[in-house]
XYZ file of C-alpha atoms in Angstrom:
782
model
C 12.676 27.455 4.463
C 15.473 26.389 6.427
C 18.994 26.295 4.875
C 20.917 22.859 4.221
C 23.791 21.290 6.307
C 24.898 17.969 7.241
C 23.524 18.225 11.020
C 21.339 20.793 12.808
C 23.174 23.384 14.727
C 23.221 23.009 18.585
C 21.109 19.733 18.037
C 24.208 17.311 18.131
C 24.278 17.560 21.790
C 21.024 15.574 22.216
C 22.283 12.761 20.310
C 26.183 13.080 20.416
C 28.027 9.808 21.630
C 24.658 7.804 21.515
C 23.529 5.081 19.716
C 20.114 3.635 18.540
C 19.370 0.326 17.261
C 15.613 -0.392 15.446
C 14.043 -3.519 14.888
C 10.557 -4.700 13.699
C 9.217 -7.706 15.356
C 5.991 -9.881 15.415
C 3.572 -9.747 12.256
C 4.319 -7.135 9.635
C 2.376 -4.069 9.133
C 2.374 -1.687 6.461
C 3.881 1.714 7.746
C 6.857 0.134 9.680
C 8.971 1.421 7.054
C 7.974 4.844 7.442
C 8.830 4.623 11.175
C 12.418 2.967 10.432
C 12.651 5.560 8.206
C 12.036 8.340 10.461
C 13.983 6.716 13.311
C 17.403 6.625 11.127
C 16.965 10.149 9.656
C 16.039 11.824 12.760
C 18.413 9.855 14.812
C 21.459 10.796 12.583
C 20.190 14.461 12.296
C 20.793 14.559 16.002
C 24.235 13.179 15.866
C 23.274 9.838 16.713
C 24.504 6.407 15.137
C 21.544 4.454 14.289
C 21.734 0.400 13.864
C 19.401 -1.773 11.694
C 18.675 -4.809 13.593
C 17.801 -7.439 10.735
C 15.097 -9.994 11.509
C 13.725 -8.638 14.622
C 14.627 -10.260 18.191
C 16.458 -13.253 16.106
C 18.737 -10.725 14.540
C 19.493 -9.159 17.884
C 20.552 -12.632 19.117
C 22.425 -13.791 16.338
C 24.494 -10.553 15.970
C 26.975 -10.487 13.321
C 25.849 -8.923 9.880
C 22.438 -8.642 11.495
C 23.139 -5.769 13.087
C 24.515 -2.821 10.374
C 24.777 0.897 10.954
C 22.321 2.892 8.899
C 23.006 5.683 6.431
C 20.660 8.406 5.415
C 20.414 7.263 1.953
C 19.688 3.462 2.805
C 16.136 4.606 3.818
C 15.389 5.968 0.706
C 12.466 4.842 -1.396
C 11.141 2.720 1.806
C 8.273 4.793 2.513
C 6.084 3.620 -0.102
C 6.868 -0.019 0.924
C 4.742 -2.456 2.501
C 5.801 -4.717 5.103
C 9.093 -4.356 6.903
C 12.514 -3.849 4.739
C 14.624 -4.857 7.761
C 12.573 -8.159 8.313
C 10.661 -9.691 10.968
C 10.840 -13.159 12.784
C 9.296 -14.912 15.529
C 12.310 -15.657 18.034
C 12.038 -18.438 20.439
C 15.556 -17.904 21.245
C 14.888 -14.608 22.809
C 12.406 -15.926 25.076
C 15.471 -17.788 26.964
C 17.987 -15.875 29.441
C 20.670 -17.687 27.273
C 19.401 -15.725 24.143
C 18.939 -12.520 25.887
C 22.425 -12.844 27.048
C 23.561 -13.175 23.573
C 21.406 -10.281 22.440
C 22.810 -7.867 25.343
C 26.432 -8.763 24.436
C 25.422 -7.688 20.845
C 24.282 -4.449 21.807
C 26.983 -3.615 24.537
C 29.971 -4.585 21.924
C 28.580 -1.998 19.861
C 28.006 0.534 22.219
C 24.106 0.534 21.681
C 22.030 1.864 25.077
C 19.000 2.397 23.029
C 16.481 0.255 21.596
C 13.264 1.309 19.290
C 11.062 -1.631 19.124
C 8.329 -1.501 16.338
C 5.691 -4.278 17.029
C 2.678 -5.991 18.751
C 2.025 -6.202 22.507
C 4.288 -9.645 22.441
C 7.272 -7.930 21.065
C 6.899 -4.855 23.348
C 6.591 -6.902 26.514
C 9.642 -9.060 25.685
C 11.485 -5.783 25.389
C 10.290 -4.579 28.826
C 11.349 -8.150 30.118
C 15.054 -7.445 28.637
C 15.414 -4.041 30.192
C 14.258 -5.143 33.475
C 16.984 -7.943 33.320
C 19.532 -5.570 31.738
C 21.666 -5.003 34.807
C 21.666 -8.813 35.534
C 22.778 -9.860 31.905
C 25.703 -7.123 32.135
C 26.708 -8.580 35.591
C 26.743 -12.223 33.933
C 28.476 -11.287 30.852
C 31.199 -9.264 32.850
C 31.716 -12.466 35.122
C 32.131 -14.954 32.258
C 34.416 -12.603 30.295
C 31.717 -11.875 27.377
C 32.435 -7.881 28.168
C 34.999 -5.699 29.691
C 34.188 -3.542 32.944
C 34.999 -0.504 30.745
C 31.984 -1.765 28.611
C 29.872 -2.901 31.115
C 30.132 0.911 32.776
C 29.568 2.697 29.391
C 26.470 0.544 28.840
C 25.156 0.712 32.482
C 21.210 0.987 31.262
C 19.184 0.421 28.501
C 16.471 2.726 27.427
C 13.446 1.240 25.322
C 10.872 2.778 23.406
C 7.857 0.971 21.658
C 5.996 1.809 18.774
C 2.869 -0.332 17.947
C 3.008 -2.001 14.389
C -0.447 -4.189 14.305
C -2.625 -4.279 11.606
C -5.726 -5.510 14.209
C -5.561 -2.060 16.337
C -5.762 -4.477 19.163
C -3.146 -2.353 21.328
C -4.883 -0.435 24.075
C -3.392 2.992 24.772
C -3.383 4.384 21.263
C -6.174 5.384 18.886
C -4.623 3.937 15.714
C -1.893 1.326 15.326
C 0.533 1.621 12.807
C -0.819 -0.777 9.738
C -4.525 -0.434 10.539
C -5.544 2.132 8.140
C -3.598 0.464 5.117
C -5.409 -3.135 6.286
C -8.853 -1.275 5.915
C -7.533 0.152 2.489
C -7.175 -3.628 1.349
C -10.266 -4.731 2.662
C -12.538 -2.090 1.187
C -10.808 -2.417 -2.167
C -11.783 -6.149 -2.150
C -15.361 -5.329 -0.707
C -15.860 -2.844 -3.362
C -14.899 -5.632 -5.991
C -17.250 -8.222 -4.493
C -20.117 -5.812 -4.105
C -20.414 -5.662 -8.031
C -20.327 -9.509 -8.584
C -22.718 -9.944 -5.939
C -25.183 -7.270 -7.205
C -24.968 -8.863 -10.922
C -26.020 -12.310 -9.330
C -27.916 -11.484 -6.353
C -25.671 -12.887 -4.037
C -24.971 -13.076 -0.420
C -21.422 -12.593 0.699
C -19.601 -13.574 3.879
C -16.335 -11.943 4.376
C -13.671 -13.097 6.877
C -11.294 -10.128 8.062
C -8.413 -11.032 10.267
C -8.700 -9.919 13.966
C -8.422 -13.190 16.424
C -8.997 -11.193 19.451
C -9.992 -7.594 18.270
C -12.844 -6.727 16.107
C -11.652 -3.161 15.176
C -11.368 -4.165 11.398
C -14.442 -6.036 11.025
C -16.388 -3.230 12.763
C -15.135 -0.261 10.864
C -15.459 -2.291 7.445
C -19.006 -2.844 7.980
C -19.694 0.835 8.814
C -17.786 1.819 5.848
C -19.326 -0.658 3.428
C -23.006 -0.658 4.868
C -22.632 -4.277 5.822
C -26.002 -6.352 6.996
C -24.312 -7.646 10.093
C -21.072 -8.051 11.616
C -19.728 -10.719 14.254
C -16.877 -9.635 16.583
C -15.016 -11.116 19.401
C -15.866 -8.115 21.850
C -19.730 -8.275 21.681
C -21.121 -11.649 20.721
C -24.843 -11.632 19.288
C -27.749 -12.764 21.502
C -28.607 -16.443 21.699
C -31.081 -16.066 18.923
C -28.901 -14.606 16.435
C -29.632 -16.935 13.744
C -33.524 -16.117 13.381
C -32.496 -12.186 13.707
C -29.784 -12.179 10.743
C -32.287 -14.293 8.391
C -34.724 -11.957 9.173
C -32.474 -8.933 8.497
C -31.004 -10.434 5.108
C -35.107 -11.168 4.065
C -35.737 -7.410 4.688
C -33.082 -5.985 2.760
C -33.819 -8.202 -0.295
C -37.592 -7.516 0.076
C -36.530 -3.548 0.105
C -34.887 -3.875 -3.628
C -31.257 -5.037 -2.571
C -29.651 -7.328 -4.817
C -27.118 -8.400 -2.363
C -26.200 -9.029 1.293
C -22.742 -8.626 2.856
C -21.719 -10.100 6.260
C -18.497 -9.315 7.893
C -16.972 -11.770 10.208
C -13.562 -11.320 12.257
C -11.573 -14.633 12.422
C -11.989 -14.187 16.363
C -15.999 -14.278 16.268
C -17.503 -16.272 19.048
C -21.027 -16.670 20.452
C -22.328 -15.828 24.111
C -20.761 -19.149 25.353
C -17.576 -18.661 23.800
C -18.082 -21.224 20.681
C -16.536 -19.954 17.186
C -18.720 -18.686 14.825
C -17.126 -19.444 11.615
C -17.867 -17.814 7.510
C -18.866 -21.643 6.727
C -21.306 -22.053 9.769
C -22.965 -18.447 8.518
C -22.882 -19.641 4.853
C -24.370 -23.042 5.671
C -27.086 -21.022 7.603
C -28.283 -18.516 4.903
C -28.198 -21.333 2.301
C -30.484 -23.825 4.731
C -32.756 -21.241 5.936
C -33.196 -18.702 2.895
C -31.691 -20.753 0.040
C -29.954 -17.575 -1.095
C -26.647 -17.988 -3.501
C -23.774 -17.673 -0.736
C -20.153 -17.516 -1.180
C -17.310 -17.331 1.765
C -14.318 -15.110 0.754
C -11.385 -15.307 3.460
C -9.152 -12.506 3.115
C -6.296 -13.771 4.820
C -2.600 -12.185 4.228
C -3.716 -9.951 1.616
C -4.777 -7.568 4.418
C -1.348 -7.182 5.560
C 0.074 -6.688 2.289
C 0.460 -3.544 -0.534
C 1.621 0.036 -0.284
C 0.978 1.682 3.094
C -2.008 4.388 3.084
C -1.071 7.894 3.472
C -2.402 7.972 6.867
C -0.098 5.239 7.959
C 2.945 6.767 6.469
C 2.812 10.167 8.386
C 1.494 7.974 11.500
C 4.896 6.229 11.221
C 6.691 9.040 10.598
C 5.449 11.047 13.443
C 5.837 8.363 15.727
C 9.391 7.686 14.774
C 10.690 11.435 15.634
C 8.624 11.113 18.873
C 10.205 7.705 19.730
C 13.950 9.048 19.075
C 13.174 12.108 21.159
C 11.936 9.647 24.002
C 14.996 7.425 23.975
C 17.611 10.562 23.830
C 15.824 12.026 26.781
C 15.486 9.062 28.459
C 17.279 8.527 32.165
C 17.835 5.100 34.032
C 14.504 5.956 36.051
C 12.294 6.475 32.712
C 9.985 3.639 32.365
C 10.029 1.813 29.225
C 7.619 3.442 26.817
C 5.337 3.329 23.981
C 4.663 6.425 21.429
C 1.176 6.474 20.850
C -1.417 8.700 19.179
C -4.114 10.406 21.233
C -6.455 12.252 18.552
C -3.719 14.639 16.635
C -0.958 14.559 19.526
C 1.818 12.108 20.110
C 1.758 10.998 23.746
C 4.205 8.622 25.707
C 2.590 6.075 27.819
C 4.242 3.655 30.146
C 4.678 0.167 28.143
C 3.575 -2.002 30.624
C 0.463 -0.222 31.861
C -0.829 -0.509 27.999
C 0.037 -4.440 28.050
C -1.643 -4.749 30.917
C -5.089 -2.804 29.575
C -4.808 -4.971 26.397
C -4.551 -8.400 28.639
C -7.365 -7.134 30.681
C -9.645 -6.973 27.255
C -8.709 -10.441 26.628
C -9.380 -11.516 30.438
C -13.217 -9.621 30.330
C -13.807 -11.571 27.233
C -12.939 -14.880 28.358
C -15.008 -14.397 31.622
C -17.640 -13.534 29.304
C -17.754 -9.717 30.558
C -18.575 -8.468 27.025
C -19.898 -4.942 28.160
C -16.364 -4.712 29.900
C -14.040 -5.711 27.002
C -15.887 -2.967 24.879
C -15.584 -0.103 27.245
C -12.018 -1.175 27.784
C -10.996 -1.058 24.072
C -12.179 2.850 24.448
C -14.217 5.610 23.686
C -13.587 5.302 19.618
C -14.534 1.696 19.453
C -17.658 2.059 21.392
C -18.927 4.906 18.905
C -18.180 2.889 16.172
C -20.174 -0.112 17.510
C -23.182 1.994 18.756
C -23.362 3.583 14.977
C -23.210 0.256 13.717
C -25.810 -1.366 15.956
C -28.237 1.715 15.146
C -27.605 1.482 11.126
C -27.858 -2.235 10.961
C -30.091 -3.555 13.459
C -33.011 -0.642 14.083
C -35.357 -0.030 11.599
C -37.652 3.052 11.098
C -40.308 3.125 13.706
C -43.862 3.135 12.683
C -44.982 5.901 14.892
C -43.387 8.931 13.293
C -42.152 12.319 15.095
C -43.922 14.944 12.855
C -40.446 16.770 12.402
C -39.182 17.111 8.859
C -35.411 17.340 8.082
C -33.448 18.412 4.673
C -30.032 17.355 3.704
C -28.016 18.990 1.215
C -24.516 19.155 -0.153
C -22.834 22.324 -0.973
C -19.408 23.564 -3.043
C -17.367 21.293 -4.672
C -17.929 17.564 -4.621
C -15.706 15.427 -1.926
C -15.376 11.498 -1.583
C -17.487 10.582 1.429
C -20.079 12.816 1.125
C -22.546 10.458 0.043
C -21.791 8.299 3.027
C -22.558 11.291 5.388
C -26.209 11.668 3.443
C -26.947 7.964 3.886
C -25.995 7.963 7.566
C -27.967 11.448 7.895
C -31.096 9.936 6.030
C -31.381 6.344 7.551
C -30.480 7.905 11.313
C -33.377 10.570 10.645
C -35.746 7.757 9.769
C -34.854 5.715 12.795
C -35.712 8.956 14.786
C -39.048 8.854 13.159
C -38.687 11.870 11.029
C -39.612 12.868 7.252
C -36.303 13.012 5.589
C -35.964 15.464 2.373
C -32.945 15.497 -0.065
C -32.002 18.887 -1.651
C -30.460 18.742 -5.058
C -27.960 21.181 -6.572
C -27.115 23.429 -3.241
C -28.829 26.406 -2.450
C -30.068 27.062 -6.305
C -31.993 23.692 -6.054
C -33.018 24.760 -2.521
C -34.295 28.338 -4.202
C -36.083 26.302 -7.132
C -37.948 23.728 -5.059
C -35.461 20.766 -6.170
C -36.808 18.984 -3.200
C -37.887 15.106 -2.685
C -38.494 13.032 0.062
C -35.750 10.256 0.132
C -36.249 6.772 1.524
C -34.409 4.193 3.587
C -33.778 1.930 0.148
C -32.858 4.933 -2.010
C -29.491 5.651 -0.104
C -28.450 1.922 0.089
C -25.083 1.412 -1.350
C -24.028 5.118 -1.274
C -21.097 4.672 1.223
C -18.647 3.576 -1.611
C -19.504 6.156 -4.094
C -17.256 9.063 -4.742
C -18.524 12.329 -5.880
C -22.360 13.651 -4.608
C -25.125 11.882 -5.644
C -27.446 15.103 -4.413
C -25.818 17.323 -6.859
C -23.489 20.307 -5.412
C -23.298 23.753 -6.414
C -20.698 26.663 -5.135
C -23.534 29.165 -5.201
C -24.449 31.163 -1.713
C -27.734 31.821 -0.523
C -28.241 35.586 0.004
C -29.788 36.424 -3.515
C -32.219 33.337 -2.684
C -33.586 34.287 0.511
C -36.803 34.823 -0.544
C -37.284 31.525 -2.652
C -35.710 29.449 0.038
C -37.862 30.662 2.610
C -40.609 29.805 0.546
C -39.418 26.186 0.037
C -38.705 25.867 3.611
C -42.404 26.572 4.186
C -43.990 24.373 1.398
C -42.119 21.234 2.563
C -42.559 22.060 6.097
C -38.962 22.122 6.831
C -37.948 21.977 10.638
C -34.354 21.426 10.451
C -31.609 21.570 7.670
C -27.908 19.521 7.513
C -25.718 21.064 5.000
C -22.797 18.977 3.773
C -19.853 20.557 2.238
C -16.831 22.856 1.974
C -15.984 26.499 2.790
C -19.201 27.689 0.701
C -21.292 25.522 3.033
C -19.911 27.437 6.167
C -20.245 30.881 4.365
C -23.796 29.937 3.138
C -24.773 29.117 6.529
C -23.518 32.166 8.123
C -25.430 34.101 5.422
C -28.578 31.923 6.356
C -28.045 33.178 9.950
C -27.917 36.955 8.526
C -31.366 36.105 7.193
C -33.039 35.092 10.162
C -33.852 38.766 11.296
C -35.992 39.270 8.033
C -37.058 35.807 7.191
C -38.883 33.917 9.828
C -38.371 30.708 8.103
C -35.077 30.668 8.481
C -35.170 30.277 12.072
C -34.464 26.619 12.283
C -31.913 24.707 13.763
C -29.095 23.823 11.037
C -25.787 21.704 11.430
C -22.777 22.098 8.948
C -20.626 18.985 8.270
C -17.276 19.873 6.643
C -16.420 17.869 3.477
C -14.080 19.337 0.786
C -10.733 17.899 -0.147
C -9.047 21.089 0.668
C -9.532 20.564 4.828
C -10.062 24.427 5.064
C -13.111 24.911 7.112
C -12.675 26.263 10.460
C -13.688 24.449 13.592
C -12.631 20.560 12.428
C -8.904 19.047 12.132
C -10.394 17.105 9.064
C -13.185 17.285 6.907
C -14.624 14.583 4.857
C -12.912 14.118 1.501
C -9.311 15.077 2.600
C -8.101 11.816 3.366
C -9.174 10.496 -0.083
C -7.539 13.303 -1.739
C -4.325 12.917 0.221
C -4.164 9.146 -0.835
C -4.679 10.205 -4.645
C -1.606 12.668 -4.434
C 0.389 10.365 -2.456
C -0.015 7.381 -5.015
C 0.494 9.581 -7.906
C 3.911 10.843 -6.231
C 4.909 7.094 -5.532
C 4.261 6.628 -9.326
C 6.366 9.727 -10.308
C 9.224 8.784 -8.011
C 9.700 5.475 -9.282
C 9.687 6.740 -12.794
C 12.613 8.965 -11.886
C 14.723 6.028 -10.400
C 15.177 4.723 -13.709
C 16.214 7.917 -15.466
C 18.492 9.462 -12.258
C 19.029 13.228 -11.597
C 15.417 14.413 -11.973
C 13.368 16.506 -9.885
C 9.549 16.675 -10.043
C 7.574 19.794 -9.406
C 3.840 18.763 -8.359
C 0.992 21.401 -7.935
C -1.604 20.075 -5.778
C -5.036 21.689 -4.887
C -6.197 23.074 -1.509
C -6.549 26.970 -2.662
C -4.760 28.904 0.077
C -4.697 25.847 2.448
C -1.605 24.194 2.293
C -2.764 21.084 4.192
C -2.570 18.571 1.111
C 0.872 19.958 -0.091
C 2.262 19.372 3.190
C 0.712 16.334 4.254
C 1.392 14.771 0.963
C 5.171 16.025 1.138
C 5.314 13.957 4.435
C 3.633 10.922 2.752
C 5.573 10.898 -0.297
C 8.811 11.920 1.075
C 8.843 15.402 -0.338
C 12.172 17.535 -0.421
C 10.423 20.740 -0.068
C 6.567 21.528 0.081
C 5.779 25.367 -0.511
C 2.746 26.525 0.910
C 0.736 30.025 1.376
C 0.796 29.782 5.169
C 4.595 29.655 5.529
C 6.183 32.741 3.423
C 9.055 31.895 1.285
C 11.376 34.355 -0.886
C 13.473 34.006 -3.828
C 16.355 33.104 -1.542
C 14.616 30.099 0.063
C 13.745 28.911 -3.383
C 17.704 29.178 -4.156
C 18.517 27.247 -0.904
C 16.077 24.765 -2.219
C 17.719 24.008 -5.498
C 21.334 24.259 -3.797
C 20.152 21.351 -1.372
C 18.977 19.297 -4.360
C 21.986 19.518 -5.962
C 24.216 18.379 -3.011
C 21.666 15.551 -3.175
C 22.235 14.179 -6.820
C 26.039 13.882 -5.587
C 24.893 11.120 -3.338
C 23.250 7.768 -4.332
C 19.696 9.124 -4.097
C 19.678 11.028 -7.301
C 15.739 12.166 -7.420
C 14.033 14.897 -6.082
C 9.984 15.708 -5.273
C 8.930 19.280 -4.845
C 5.258 20.011 -4.183
C 3.433 23.312 -4.672
C 0.271 24.137 -3.154
C -1.793 25.885 -5.927
C -2.214 29.505 -4.335
C 1.135 29.419 -2.298
C 2.280 32.495 -3.860
C 0.703 34.521 -7.014
C 4.251 35.316 -8.412
C 6.132 32.072 -7.606
C 3.951 29.923 -9.685
C 4.433 26.588 -10.385
C 5.697 27.449 -14.115
C 8.180 29.579 -12.219
C 9.383 27.395 -9.864
C 9.833 24.601 -12.763
C 11.930 27.348 -15.069
C 14.222 28.174 -11.855
C 14.935 24.634 -11.125
C 15.470 23.841 -14.733
C 17.846 26.773 -15.282
C 19.402 26.417 -11.796
C 20.129 22.655 -11.880
C 21.388 22.700 -16.028
C 24.090 19.901 -16.140
C 23.168 18.514 -12.505
C 19.439 17.238 -12.635
C 16.696 18.008 -15.183
C 13.101 18.903 -14.470
C 9.479 17.751 -14.757
C 6.116 19.164 -13.647
C 2.534 17.805 -13.145
C -0.476 19.647 -12.206
C -2.704 16.873 -10.647
C -6.025 18.947 -11.043
C -9.101 17.637 -10.493
C -8.203 13.963 -10.170
C -7.848 14.943 -6.677
C -11.307 15.472 -5.986
C -12.571 12.088 -7.666
C -12.488 8.381 -6.614
C -13.879 6.028 -4.230
C -13.517 7.342 -0.741
C -11.217 5.921 1.675
C -12.236 3.987 4.501
C -11.642 7.036 6.803
C -13.650 9.118 4.870
C -16.333 6.911 4.765
C -16.432 5.994 8.323
C -15.846 9.637 9.119
C -18.801 10.654 7.082
C -21.109 7.813 8.543
C -20.399 9.085 12.545
C -20.738 13.031 11.306
C -24.039 12.230 9.823
C -25.398 10.034 12.763
C -24.282 12.507 15.131
C -25.508 15.668 13.431
C -29.114 13.960 13.170
C -29.114 13.190 17.065
C -28.032 16.789 17.757
C -30.390 18.684 15.463
C -33.448 16.134 16.934
C -32.563 17.758 20.364
C -32.690 21.270 18.934
C -35.574 21.116 17.289
C -37.420 19.749 20.643
C -35.658 22.950 22.453
C -36.733 25.447 19.785
C -40.559 24.096 19.704
C -43.407 26.348 20.886
C -46.787 25.416 20.611
C -46.006 23.226 17.225
C -43.863 25.614 15.898
C -39.919 26.009 15.627
C -38.056 29.222 16.288
C -34.420 29.138 16.385
C -32.637 32.178 16.342
C -29.738 31.777 19.314
C -26.304 31.358 18.162
C -26.135 27.595 19.394
C -28.871 26.817 17.234
C -26.742 26.845 13.892
C -23.626 24.770 14.847
C -20.775 23.091 12.633
C -20.048 19.670 13.741
C -15.784 19.254 13.649
C -13.396 16.751 14.715
C -11.016 18.459 17.429
C -8.365 16.298 18.869
C -10.460 13.160 18.301
C -13.513 14.492 19.579
C -16.682 15.328 17.890
C -17.749 18.568 18.960
C -20.997 21.104 17.813
C -19.270 24.513 17.569
C -21.922 27.952 16.898
C -20.953 29.452 13.480
C -20.776 32.583 14.940
C -17.904 31.739 17.496
C -15.938 30.346 14.376
C -16.052 33.248 12.374
C -13.982 34.799 14.703
C -11.338 32.016 13.946
C -11.511 32.248 10.097
C -9.389 34.296 7.631
C -12.382 35.122 4.935
C -9.748 36.606 2.612
C -8.008 33.486 2.148
C -10.951 30.915 3.009
C -8.635 29.396 5.984
C -8.851 29.019 9.380
C -6.397 31.637 11.363
C -4.965 28.428 13.470
C -3.948 25.258 12.097
C -2.838 22.203 13.901
C -0.889 20.207 10.883
C 1.666 23.484 10.831
C 3.535 21.974 13.518
C 4.157 19.011 11.607
C 6.099 20.878 8.908
C 9.532 20.665 10.584
C 9.496 16.915 10.479
C 8.959 17.169 6.653
C 12.271 19.404 6.523
C 14.256 17.157 9.061
C 13.263 14.016 6.911
C 14.501 15.827 3.750
C 17.949 16.305 5.505
C 17.395 20.146 6.199
C 19.032 22.068 8.854
C 16.639 22.999 11.644
C 15.761 22.759 15.242
C 12.883 20.231 16.177
C 10.251 21.973 17.734
C 9.842 20.496 21.083
C 7.482 23.027 22.728
C 4.658 20.763 22.655
C 6.765 17.993 23.600
C 4.955 14.501 24.598
C 5.221 13.945 28.357
C 4.410 10.589 29.947
C 0.911 10.242 31.087
C -1.015 7.102 32.414
C -3.545 5.017 30.452
C -6.271 4.843 33.098
C -6.222 9.038 33.286
C -6.028 9.205 29.372
C -9.030 6.925 28.958
C -11.009 9.075 31.386
C -10.145 12.331 29.904
C -10.880 11.055 26.441
C -14.191 9.989 27.513
C -15.167 13.067 29.160
C -14.245 15.005 25.763
C -16.374 13.124 23.212
């Protein structure tokens, strides 16, 4: 743990004598406050003056009380608030040169030469125009006596960095915009609620979600809830879509489903550019099929509510990177956007991103819909392809002759059921016979295997836990029985969805291949565990849901402390020896410290943390939050840390402790886990189908090469298959964690935001890239 002090040693040089203004503009988006908080705290920690600009560009033009210096304490308790605390407004004045003259004068008078803009493409384009005109604006102000020659000299150039805050995810160049994940959370809460009422009455529901020019929200929602149909502006349906839709809905009902869900983006159009509205769809269904149909328009509820853990972490990371980009900027640096590429922050030229975003609109206006889909990026295309497979293609009458089995191993994780559903349905689309194995390797050994149909997995995407049942037992002692089951059921390939036990069990099956020929079948592991400790993948299914559960709990706990004052909460999280949940929940919950196994700490560190909290209690922020990973240290237990803090804090603060336990494993899966599970299932079936064909000799399957047993993992936003034997080298089996973990690089951000005196690790500093080059390189990885 780092030692507390007011400003990091040596870091003052970077920001000394400089000033940054931060504003939020355009439509609000959840997570904007996390970005503002990060800009303020990192800026101050680097010796910079940071100013709030209230009410967006309007505040910049009006000046006065709208531009205020921000303090460390004034951004406290902002993380969990939706919208934007500093306000946003549409501003006509800033569109005029006269308005921009006023804005320039307001900045110059305060010595501000760095501007951080959080907003959509319109807001960022406005910022770029402002920067391009800066010299001429200063010259005019000097000429009219608005500023002095000295002021003009000290403010000779303006640095601009943008962060994209938009729930639509409609900005090209970034994988996710701030606010998108939270909007998906709001939508899914409503879809889940509507599903129960629709089933009760056998209704069809048409839901309209936001997205005037971008169908991302509608597309991911349809994947996450298993919708029957989705309408998005980038890919209008074929001219006979009405017949196709009605046929699809009828098939679903005949299959035993009691409901239909149709998702429509507000900007949905047909091939001729005519709008397709929710009412149009309702009227069609009622007229042709006579189904009881209801329309729900979600509207601004999608912008509201608490930001998700993902958006808080994204906003915080982007905020840190934005400050670094501003302070390193020179007159020659182009205005840039800080964005997310996989798990890395990147800087992209602002106007290149704006141009590609405009190119999408142009392509749609000209009817070049295939180009529009491509310009949206590879991730969007992958989502679209998986949706089309699951919603529009039915199992073929001719069978492949192959049999695949799917099973869950280890502790339950939210999103497992979505992965099973996708695996089963894509398998059936490939013409395979699909089997479900109940109760993990134990069930496999005792023959608890049944054929599973398309309709059997309907409605599984939104269910937490494991519908197949799961156990932690490893297979080594059951090789003979498992071999007999494989033989009896004629299984040609195996997909195992689970945590570290799934990884270990699969390695054991590989060892068994030498003795048991039946085990020589292709096998694929899909990581699913709240601990996120499976090697070969940056994320595991279930970890996002657990993280959101912990974050929500931390919010409630902090809120209770806001009333009592001078209270510190010690919270124990799950994760085994892996500190992912504690670290990320610390970032998302605004923790003062997060103790993890991977980062050794001593009694001196604990003492420093207590002293740090003692100093904090002297400020206006009189509460503390400390997270502890369950196995971070066998001697410094949660009780020990609680007792130490209680003793040392006597008379200054009191302590409370919470052990969150199994509530972290339960609950409804988040949109991320549903979507991630769905895509992983689809990808694994395509891979295993290819492997079965590769390993087929005279009608028999024989797979004993390293690349016939793989783990499918997400590495920097690319889904890749990696041989289990290779991953063995990257694993610490004693502590059940990967030897290298990407998220450890985020820990310094947590400490800086908690006012610890440490140097920012800039070894992996984001460099300016180009959008076109980035898009090509991304495609080559996926």
